[in-house]
Amino acid sequence: MKAQEIFEQAMDLCALRGSDGDGEPMLPGDLTDLAVRAVGILNVLMGELHSLEERLTGKERPYARIYGLEETVDLCEGICRCVLPYRLAAMLIAEEDGELYRVLLHHADEAVKGLLSHGVAHRHSILEVYG
């Protein structure tokens, strides 16, 4: 999923995205500072969610990083669609609206719990130490 899509979803959650005259969604021009901040915040969030990614996929992988919103976020679909938009929106709105910040984090935490309940389980043999 493109980082731009995650950013736009985050803006929708913060009610900061409007529509043009034809009803098409658009970002106001004064959100460029948020877009610039979003790249760094997404990189931090991707680092925080790295272990969740490995647990959900059952694969070890290197940490992902992006350098612009036009790049693809290399995490599983569930994290990109259900967790990152809420966490990004929360981080971008934290200073403006503390109540919305808490609501968004709650939704992100619930999404993580939901994803974990459907994650990949690992089976391994048990070493018998008493014999």
mmCIF file of C-alpha atoms in Angstrom:
data_model
loop_
_atom_site.group_PDB
_atom_site.id
_atom_site.type_symbol
_atom_site.label_atom_id
_atom_site.label_comp_id
_atom_site.label_asym_id
_atom_site.label_seq_id
_atom_site.Cartn_x
_atom_site.Cartn_y
_atom_site.Cartn_z
ATOM 1 C CA MET A 1 0.000 0.000 0.000
ATOM 2 C CA LYS A 2 1.303 3.477 -0.833
ATOM 3 C CA ALA A 3 2.215 5.774 2.039
ATOM 4 C CA GLN A 4 0.088 8.464 0.374
ATOM 5 C CA GLU A 5 -3.010 6.277 0.785
ATOM 6 C CA ILE A 6 -2.264 5.766 4.475
ATOM 7 C CA PHE A 7 -1.747 9.523 4.879
ATOM 8 C CA GLU A 8 -5.064 10.280 3.136
ATOM 9 C CA GLN A 9 -6.890 7.797 5.371
ATOM 10 C CA ALA A 10 -5.299 9.444 8.403
ATOM 11 C CA MET A 11 -6.489 12.844 7.162
ATOM 12 C CA ASP A 12 -9.995 11.407 6.763
ATOM 13 C CA LEU A 13 -9.893 10.155 10.364
ATOM 14 C CA CYS A 14 -8.913 13.663 11.496
ATOM 15 C CA ALA A 15 -11.639 15.188 9.269
ATOM 16 C CA LEU A 16 -9.011 17.231 7.426
ATOM 17 C CA ARG A 17 -9.694 16.058 3.882
ATOM 18 C CA GLY A 18 -12.361 17.865 1.888
ATOM 19 C CA SER A 19 -13.746 17.497 -1.626
ATOM 20 C CA ASP A 20 -13.395 19.500 -4.786
ATOM 21 C CA GLY A 21 -16.320 20.877 -6.755
ATOM 22 C CA ASP A 22 -16.904 17.507 -8.470
ATOM 23 C CA GLY A 23 -17.205 15.600 -5.194
ATOM 24 C CA GLU A 24 -13.728 14.066 -5.502
ATOM 25 C CA PRO A 25 -11.751 13.918 -2.226
ATOM 26 C CA MET A 26 -8.800 16.277 -1.997
ATOM 27 C CA LEU A 27 -6.328 17.481 0.583
ATOM 28 C CA PRO A 28 -6.257 21.194 1.353
ATOM 29 C CA GLY A 29 -2.993 22.880 0.341
ATOM 30 C CA ASP A 30 -2.168 23.926 3.901
ATOM 31 C CA LEU A 31 -1.498 20.336 4.984
ATOM 32 C CA THR A 32 1.963 20.141 3.435
ATOM 33 C CA ASP A 33 3.595 20.374 6.876
ATOM 34 C CA LEU A 34 1.582 17.327 7.984
ATOM 35 C CA ALA A 35 2.609 15.432 4.844
ATOM 36 C CA VAL A 36 6.270 16.160 5.539
ATOM 37 C CA ARG A 37 5.923 15.047 9.173
ATOM 38 C CA ALA A 38 3.988 11.942 8.108
ATOM 39 C CA VAL A 39 7.023 10.371 6.426
ATOM 40 C CA GLY A 40 9.115 10.455 9.595
ATOM 41 C CA ILE A 41 6.222 9.356 11.773
ATOM 42 C CA LEU A 42 5.435 6.456 9.443
ATOM 43 C CA ASN A 43 9.051 5.303 9.664
ATOM 44 C CA VAL A 44 8.867 5.321 13.464
ATOM 45 C CA LEU A 45 5.530 3.484 13.413
ATOM 46 C CA MET A 46 6.865 0.919 10.948
ATOM 47 C CA GLY A 47 9.712 0.243 13.370
ATOM 48 C CA GLU A 48 7.296 -0.098 16.274
ATOM 49 C CA LEU A 49 5.103 -2.502 14.294
ATOM 50 C CA HIS A 50 8.009 -4.584 12.951
ATOM 51 C CA SER A 51 7.589 -7.372 15.514
ATOM 52 C CA LEU A 52 3.839 -7.468 14.856
ATOM 53 C CA GLU A 53 4.575 -7.862 11.131
ATOM 54 C CA GLU A 54 6.922 -10.776 11.819
ATOM 55 C CA ARG A 55 4.418 -12.388 14.156
ATOM 56 C CA LEU A 56 1.553 -12.054 11.683
ATOM 57 C CA THR A 57 3.514 -13.360 8.704
ATOM 58 C CA GLY A 58 5.680 -15.877 10.537
ATOM 59 C CA LYS A 59 8.770 -14.560 8.688
ATOM 60 C CA GLU A 60 11.807 -12.661 9.872
ATOM 61 C CA ARG A 61 12.488 -9.609 7.720
ATOM 62 C CA PRO A 62 14.589 -6.466 7.769
ATOM 63 C CA TYR A 63 13.144 -3.192 9.005
ATOM 64 C CA ALA A 64 11.270 -1.264 6.318
ATOM 65 C CA ARG A 65 11.820 2.453 5.620
ATOM 66 C CA ILE A 66 10.281 5.006 3.268
ATOM 67 C CA TYR A 67 11.657 8.323 2.015
ATOM 68 C CA GLY A 68 8.468 9.837 0.614
ATOM 69 C CA LEU A 69 4.705 9.393 0.540
ATOM 70 C CA GLU A 70 4.855 8.086 -3.031
ATOM 71 C CA GLU A 71 6.660 4.936 -1.837
ATOM 72 C CA THR A 72 5.059 1.624 -0.919
ATOM 73 C CA VAL A 73 4.912 0.664 2.754
ATOM 74 C CA ASP A 74 6.335 -2.848 2.926
ATOM 75 C CA LEU A 75 4.164 -4.236 5.722
ATOM 76 C CA CYS A 76 1.265 -6.673 5.576
ATOM 77 C CA GLU A 77 -2.098 -5.463 4.366
ATOM 78 C CA GLY A 78 -3.747 -5.710 7.787
ATOM 79 C CA ILE A 79 -1.234 -3.367 9.390
ATOM 80 C CA CYS A 80 -1.385 -0.908 6.482
ATOM 81 C CA ARG A 81 -5.176 -0.767 6.370
ATOM 82 C CA CYS A 82 -6.163 -1.243 10.013
ATOM 83 C CA VAL A 83 -3.352 0.066 12.222
ATOM 84 C CA LEU A 84 -1.137 2.601 10.446
ATOM 85 C CA PRO A 85 -3.885 5.090 9.482
ATOM 86 C CA TYR A 86 -5.146 5.274 13.077
ATOM 87 C CA ARG A 87 -1.678 5.556 14.603
ATOM 88 C CA LEU A 88 -0.567 8.147 12.052
ATOM 89 C CA ALA A 89 -3.725 10.192 12.548
ATOM 90 C CA ALA A 90 -3.268 10.024 16.327
ATOM 91 C CA MET A 91 0.322 11.228 16.131
ATOM 92 C CA LEU A 92 -0.548 14.068 13.748
ATOM 93 C CA ILE A 93 -3.521 15.287 15.824
ATOM 94 C CA ALA A 94 -2.027 14.739 19.318
ATOM 95 C CA GLU A 95 -1.263 18.409 20.070
ATOM 96 C CA GLU A 96 -4.514 19.684 18.567
ATOM 97 C CA ASP A 97 -7.099 17.347 20.081
ATOM 98 C CA GLY A 98 -6.208 15.106 23.016
ATOM 99 C CA GLU A 99 -9.577 13.366 23.095
ATOM 100 C CA LEU A 100 -9.454 12.412 19.404
ATOM 101 C CA TYR A 101 -5.854 11.278 19.948
ATOM 102 C CA ARG A 102 -6.988 8.824 22.642
ATOM 103 C CA VAL A 103 -9.912 7.557 20.537
ATOM 104 C CA LEU A 104 -7.642 6.941 17.538
ATOM 105 C CA LEU A 105 -5.068 5.097 19.653
ATOM 106 C CA HIS A 106 -7.830 2.950 21.129
ATOM 107 C CA HIS A 107 -8.983 1.979 17.628
ATOM 108 C CA ALA A 108 -5.392 1.182 16.627
ATOM 109 C CA ASP A 109 -4.902 -0.993 19.716
ATOM 110 C CA GLU A 110 -8.145 -2.852 19.009
ATOM 111 C CA ALA A 111 -7.019 -3.420 15.416
ATOM 112 C CA VAL A 112 -3.723 -4.873 16.675
ATOM 113 C CA LYS A 113 -5.609 -7.222 19.000
ATOM 114 C CA GLY A 114 -7.815 -8.315 16.120
ATOM 115 C CA LEU A 115 -4.840 -8.967 13.864
ATOM 116 C CA LEU A 116 -3.040 -10.917 16.573
ATOM 117 C CA SER A 117 -6.019 -13.193 17.043
ATOM 118 C CA HIS A 118 -5.590 -14.288 13.401
ATOM 119 C CA GLY A 119 -1.773 -14.365 13.300
ATOM 120 C CA VAL A 120 0.469 -17.253 12.326
ATOM 121 C CA ALA A 121 1.031 -19.706 15.151
ATOM 122 C CA HIS A 122 4.384 -21.421 15.633
ATOM 123 C CA ARG A 123 4.658 -25.046 16.706
ATOM 124 C CA HIS A 124 7.791 -26.564 18.049
ATOM 125 C CA SER A 125 8.646 -29.638 20.015
ATOM 126 C CA ILE A 126 9.026 -29.496 23.775
ATOM 127 C CA LEU A 127 12.327 -30.536 25.237
ATOM 128 C CA GLU A 128 11.781 -33.083 27.990
ATOM 129 C CA VAL A 129 14.124 -32.259 30.854
ATOM 130 C CA TYR A 130 12.751 -34.821 33.332
ATOM 131 C CA GLY A 131 12.967 -38.280 32.128
#
